[in-house]
mmCIF file of C-alpha atoms and ligand atoms in Angstrom:
data_model
loop_
_atom_site.group_PDB
_atom_site.id
_atom_site.type_symbol
_atom_site.label_atom_id
_atom_site.label_comp_id
_atom_site.label_asym_id
_atom_site.label_seq_id
_atom_site.Cartn_x
_atom_site.Cartn_y
_atom_site.Cartn_z
ATOM 1 C CA MET A 1 -3.095 13.216 1.868
ATOM 2 C CA VAL A 2 -1.330 15.608 -0.494
ATOM 3 C CA CYS A 3 1.017 18.565 0.009
ATOM 4 C CA LEU A 4 3.791 20.117 -2.075
ATOM 5 C CA GLY A 5 6.869 18.174 -0.969
ATOM 6 C CA ASN A 6 5.407 15.093 0.795
ATOM 7 C CA ILE A 7 8.088 15.840 3.357
ATOM 8 C CA CYS A 8 6.455 17.912 6.118
ATOM 9 C CA ARG A 9 2.640 18.103 6.187
ATOM 10 C CA SER A 10 1.169 15.147 4.286
ATOM 11 C CA PRO A 11 3.404 12.528 5.987
ATOM 12 C CA LEU A 12 2.059 13.816 9.320
ATOM 13 C CA ALA A 13 -1.508 13.702 7.991
ATOM 14 C CA GLU A 14 -0.978 10.126 6.758
ATOM 15 C CA GLY A 15 0.516 9.034 10.099
ATOM 16 C CA ILE A 16 -2.190 10.691 12.198
ATOM 17 C CA LEU A 17 -5.131 9.401 10.151
ATOM 18 C CA ARG A 18 -3.683 5.890 9.980
ATOM 19 C CA HIS A 19 -3.223 5.874 13.763
ATOM 20 C CA LYS A 20 -6.743 7.148 14.441
ATOM 21 C CA ALA A 21 -8.362 4.863 11.853
ATOM 22 C CA ALA A 22 -6.658 1.833 13.418
ATOM 23 C CA ASP A 23 -7.852 2.909 16.878
ATOM 24 C CA ALA A 24 -11.382 3.216 15.496
ATOM 25 C CA GLY A 25 -11.168 -0.234 13.856
ATOM 26 C CA LEU A 26 -11.474 1.250 10.361
ATOM 27 C CA ASP A 27 -9.884 -0.711 7.544
ATOM 28 C CA TRP A 28 -8.874 2.288 5.415
ATOM 29 C CA VAL A 29 -6.067 2.460 2.870
ATOM 30 C CA ILE A 30 -4.264 5.696 3.719
ATOM 31 C CA HIS A 31 -1.379 7.144 1.749
ATOM 32 C CA SER A 32 0.325 10.461 1.079
ATOM 33 C CA SER A 33 2.175 12.095 -1.792
ATOM 34 C CA GLY A 34 3.428 15.436 -3.067
ATOM 35 C CA THR A 35 2.475 17.463 -6.093
ATOM 36 C CA SER A 36 6.215 17.971 -6.718
ATOM 37 C CA GLY A 37 8.903 15.348 -7.201
ATOM 38 C CA PHE A 38 11.610 17.306 -5.328
ATOM 39 C CA HIS A 39 12.157 14.758 -2.563
ATOM 40 C CA ILE A 40 11.196 11.383 -4.036
ATOM 41 C CA GLY A 41 12.508 8.471 -1.927
ATOM 42 C CA GLU A 42 13.312 10.594 1.130
ATOM 43 C CA PRO A 43 11.925 9.960 4.612
ATOM 44 C CA PRO A 44 9.740 12.627 6.229
ATOM 45 C CA HIS A 45 11.439 15.821 7.529
ATOM 46 C CA HIS A 46 13.229 15.165 10.831
ATOM 47 C CA LEU A 47 10.998 17.691 12.627
ATOM 48 C CA SER A 48 7.828 16.021 11.312
ATOM 49 C CA GLN A 49 9.246 12.728 12.610
ATOM 50 C CA LYS A 50 10.166 14.304 15.953
ATOM 51 C CA VAL A 51 6.739 15.877 16.501
ATOM 52 C CA ALA A 52 4.963 12.681 15.409
ATOM 53 C CA ASN A 53 7.120 10.641 17.813
ATOM 54 C CA ALA A 54 6.364 13.055 20.645
ATOM 55 C CA ASN A 55 2.701 12.216 20.021
ATOM 56 C CA GLY A 56 3.223 8.458 19.880
ATOM 57 C CA ILE A 57 3.156 8.127 16.090
ATOM 58 C CA ASP A 58 6.011 6.594 14.078
ATOM 59 C CA ILE A 59 6.250 7.943 10.535
ATOM 60 C CA SER A 60 9.905 6.987 9.967
ATOM 61 C CA GLY A 61 8.998 4.208 7.512
ATOM 62 C CA GLN A 62 7.281 6.545 5.049
ATOM 63 C CA ARG A 63 9.046 7.492 1.804
ATOM 64 C CA CYS A 64 8.270 10.500 -0.303
ATOM 65 C CA GLY A 65 6.416 9.996 -3.569
ATOM 66 C CA GLN A 66 4.737 12.118 -6.206
ATOM 67 C CA PHE A 67 0.978 12.167 -6.813
ATOM 68 C CA ARG A 68 -0.058 10.205 -9.916
ATOM 69 C CA LYS A 69 -3.223 10.690 -11.941
ATOM 70 C CA GLU A 70 -4.237 7.087 -11.119
ATOM 71 C CA ASP A 71 -4.396 8.016 -7.421
ATOM 72 C CA LEU A 72 -7.478 10.078 -8.144
ATOM 73 C CA ARG A 73 -9.233 6.981 -9.476
ATOM 74 C CA PHE A 74 -7.987 4.620 -6.765
ATOM 75 C CA TYR A 75 -8.763 6.665 -3.658
ATOM 76 C CA ASP A 76 -12.252 7.712 -2.545
ATOM 77 C CA LYS A 77 -11.031 10.958 -1.032
ATOM 78 C CA ILE A 78 -8.000 13.194 -1.552
ATOM 79 C CA TYR A 79 -7.192 15.815 1.090
ATOM 80 C CA VAL A 80 -4.903 18.712 0.194
ATOM 81 C CA MET A 81 -3.214 21.057 2.653
ATOM 82 C CA ASP A 82 -3.491 24.370 0.814
ATOM 83 C CA ARG A 83 -5.046 26.076 -2.162
ATOM 84 C CA SER A 84 -1.950 25.803 -4.332
ATOM 85 C CA ASN A 85 -1.951 21.998 -3.776
ATOM 86 C CA TYR A 86 -5.556 22.021 -5.032
ATOM 87 C CA THR A 87 -4.689 24.040 -8.140
ATOM 88 C CA ASP A 88 -1.602 21.915 -8.857
ATOM 89 C CA LEU A 89 -3.601 18.677 -8.596
ATOM 90 C CA ASN A 90 -6.323 20.056 -10.818
ATOM 91 C CA ARG A 91 -3.723 20.893 -13.472
ATOM 92 C CA LEU A 92 -1.997 17.517 -13.088
ATOM 93 C CA CYS A 93 -5.239 15.559 -13.521
ATOM 94 C CA GLY A 94 -6.553 17.596 -16.447
ATOM 95 C CA ALA A 95 -9.693 16.079 -17.983
ATOM 96 C CA ASP A 96 -9.736 13.283 -15.348
ATOM 97 C CA TRP A 97 -10.439 15.756 -12.531
ATOM 98 C CA VAL A 98 -13.143 14.664 -10.052
ATOM 99 C CA PRO A 99 -13.936 17.741 -7.927
ATOM 100 C CA GLU A 100 -16.148 15.847 -5.430
ATOM 101 C CA LYS A 101 -13.166 13.726 -4.386
ATOM 102 C CA VAL A 102 -10.745 16.544 -3.583
ATOM 103 C CA ALA A 103 -10.985 18.818 -0.541
ATOM 104 C CA LEU A 104 -8.906 21.129 1.607
ATOM 105 C CA ILE A 105 -8.459 19.152 4.823
ATOM 106 C CA LEU A 106 -9.330 22.087 7.093
ATOM 107 C CA ASN A 107 -12.723 22.389 5.400
ATOM 108 C CA GLU A 108 -13.595 19.317 7.489
ATOM 109 C CA LEU A 109 -13.376 21.568 10.542
ATOM 110 C CA TYR A 110 -14.355 24.889 8.975
ATOM 111 C CA PRO A 111 -16.654 24.053 6.051
ATOM 112 C CA GLY A 112 -16.446 26.445 3.134
ATOM 113 C CA GLU A 113 -13.769 28.653 4.707
ATOM 114 C CA ASP A 114 -10.914 27.304 2.552
ATOM 115 C CA ARG A 115 -8.414 27.615 5.394
ATOM 116 C CA GLU A 116 -4.902 26.316 4.738
ATOM 117 C CA VAL A 117 -2.430 24.179 6.688
ATOM 118 C CA PRO A 118 0.661 26.438 6.663
ATOM 119 C CA ASP A 119 3.886 25.098 5.178
ATOM 120 C CA PRO A 120 6.369 24.645 8.060
ATOM 121 C CA TRP A 121 9.309 23.991 5.683
ATOM 122 C CA TYR A 122 10.981 27.393 6.136
ATOM 123 C CA GLY A 123 10.382 27.741 9.895
ATOM 124 C CA GLY A 124 11.330 26.106 13.183
ATOM 125 C CA GLU A 125 9.917 23.330 15.332
ATOM 126 C CA ALA A 126 6.957 25.355 16.618
ATOM 127 C CA GLY A 127 5.450 25.351 13.124
ATOM 128 C CA TYR A 128 5.505 21.547 13.046
ATOM 129 C CA HIS A 129 3.667 21.371 16.375
ATOM 130 C CA GLU A 130 1.079 23.826 15.055
ATOM 131 C CA VAL A 131 0.605 21.734 11.895
ATOM 132 C CA PHE A 132 0.334 18.539 13.953
ATOM 133 C CA SER A 133 -2.383 20.016 16.123
ATOM 134 C CA MET A 134 -4.405 21.252 13.107
ATOM 135 C CA LEU A 135 -4.117 17.907 11.349
ATOM 136 C CA GLU A 136 -4.985 15.959 14.484
ATOM 137 C CA LYS A 137 -8.255 17.871 14.888
ATOM 138 C CA ALA A 138 -9.093 17.508 11.198
ATOM 139 C CA CYS A 139 -8.393 13.753 11.281
ATOM 140 C CA GLU A 140 -10.557 13.355 14.387
ATOM 141 C CA LYS A 141 -13.374 15.009 12.465
ATOM 142 C CA ILE A 142 -12.851 12.738 9.446
ATOM 143 C CA ILE A 143 -13.137 9.661 11.702
ATOM 144 C CA GLU A 144 -16.144 11.083 13.553
ATOM 145 C CA LYS A 145 -17.974 11.774 10.271
ATOM 146 C CA SER A 146 -17.454 8.211 9.105
ATOM 147 C CA LYS A 147 -19.299 6.732 12.119
HETATM 148 P P1 4NP B 201 5.473 20.115 2.483
HETATM 149 O O1 4NP B 201 6.640 21.194 2.682
HETATM 150 O O2 4NP B 201 4.734 20.495 1.224
HETATM 151 O O3 4NP B 201 4.647 20.253 3.724
HETATM 152 O O4 4NP B 201 6.177 18.787 2.383
HETATM 153 C C1 4NP B 201 7.617 21.461 1.714
HETATM 154 C C2 4NP B 201 8.695 20.612 1.588
HETATM 155 C C3 4NP B 201 9.680 20.910 0.657
HETATM 156 C C4 4NP B 201 9.568 22.015 -0.141
HETATM 157 C C5 4NP B 201 8.480 22.857 -0.025
HETATM 158 C C6 4NP B 201 7.494 22.556 0.902
HETATM 159 N N1 4NP B 201 10.582 22.317 -1.072
HETATM 160 O O5 4NP B 201 10.500 23.384 -1.724
HETATM 161 O O6 4NP B 201 11.512 21.530 -1.255
#
């Protein structure tokens, strides 16, 4: 799961998918990172933690990291939150780019529409709830498709 800061959206996506995969008995390796290195080593944003907690998911143990080229080789699937994440990853990976592995997460729910998970960083708590709800539905779809 990849966003810009690995502070707001992708930590939620990691927490939600891990929770749902465990419930479904799926032995998946799930991780998140940011395209930027602005917040390396920090825990998720306090509002992401609050909204996750309110939904029974603990993301407090996560620490922010930056996407590395090797991640593209290691993971089977990389989900990005918005189109600029996609472009940034493409640039970061250069000649190693594997387009089949990378997708906008909301295309799981709305194939081909290239909808984006909005960045809640500059807004209030409501934005984090909205992001949680979008990511929860997308993660449900990811699990459903794997069955
Ligand atoms: P995220 O949100 O990509 O959902 O983690 C952001 C977090 C931090 C910044 C931008 C977006 N920032 O500019 O520091």
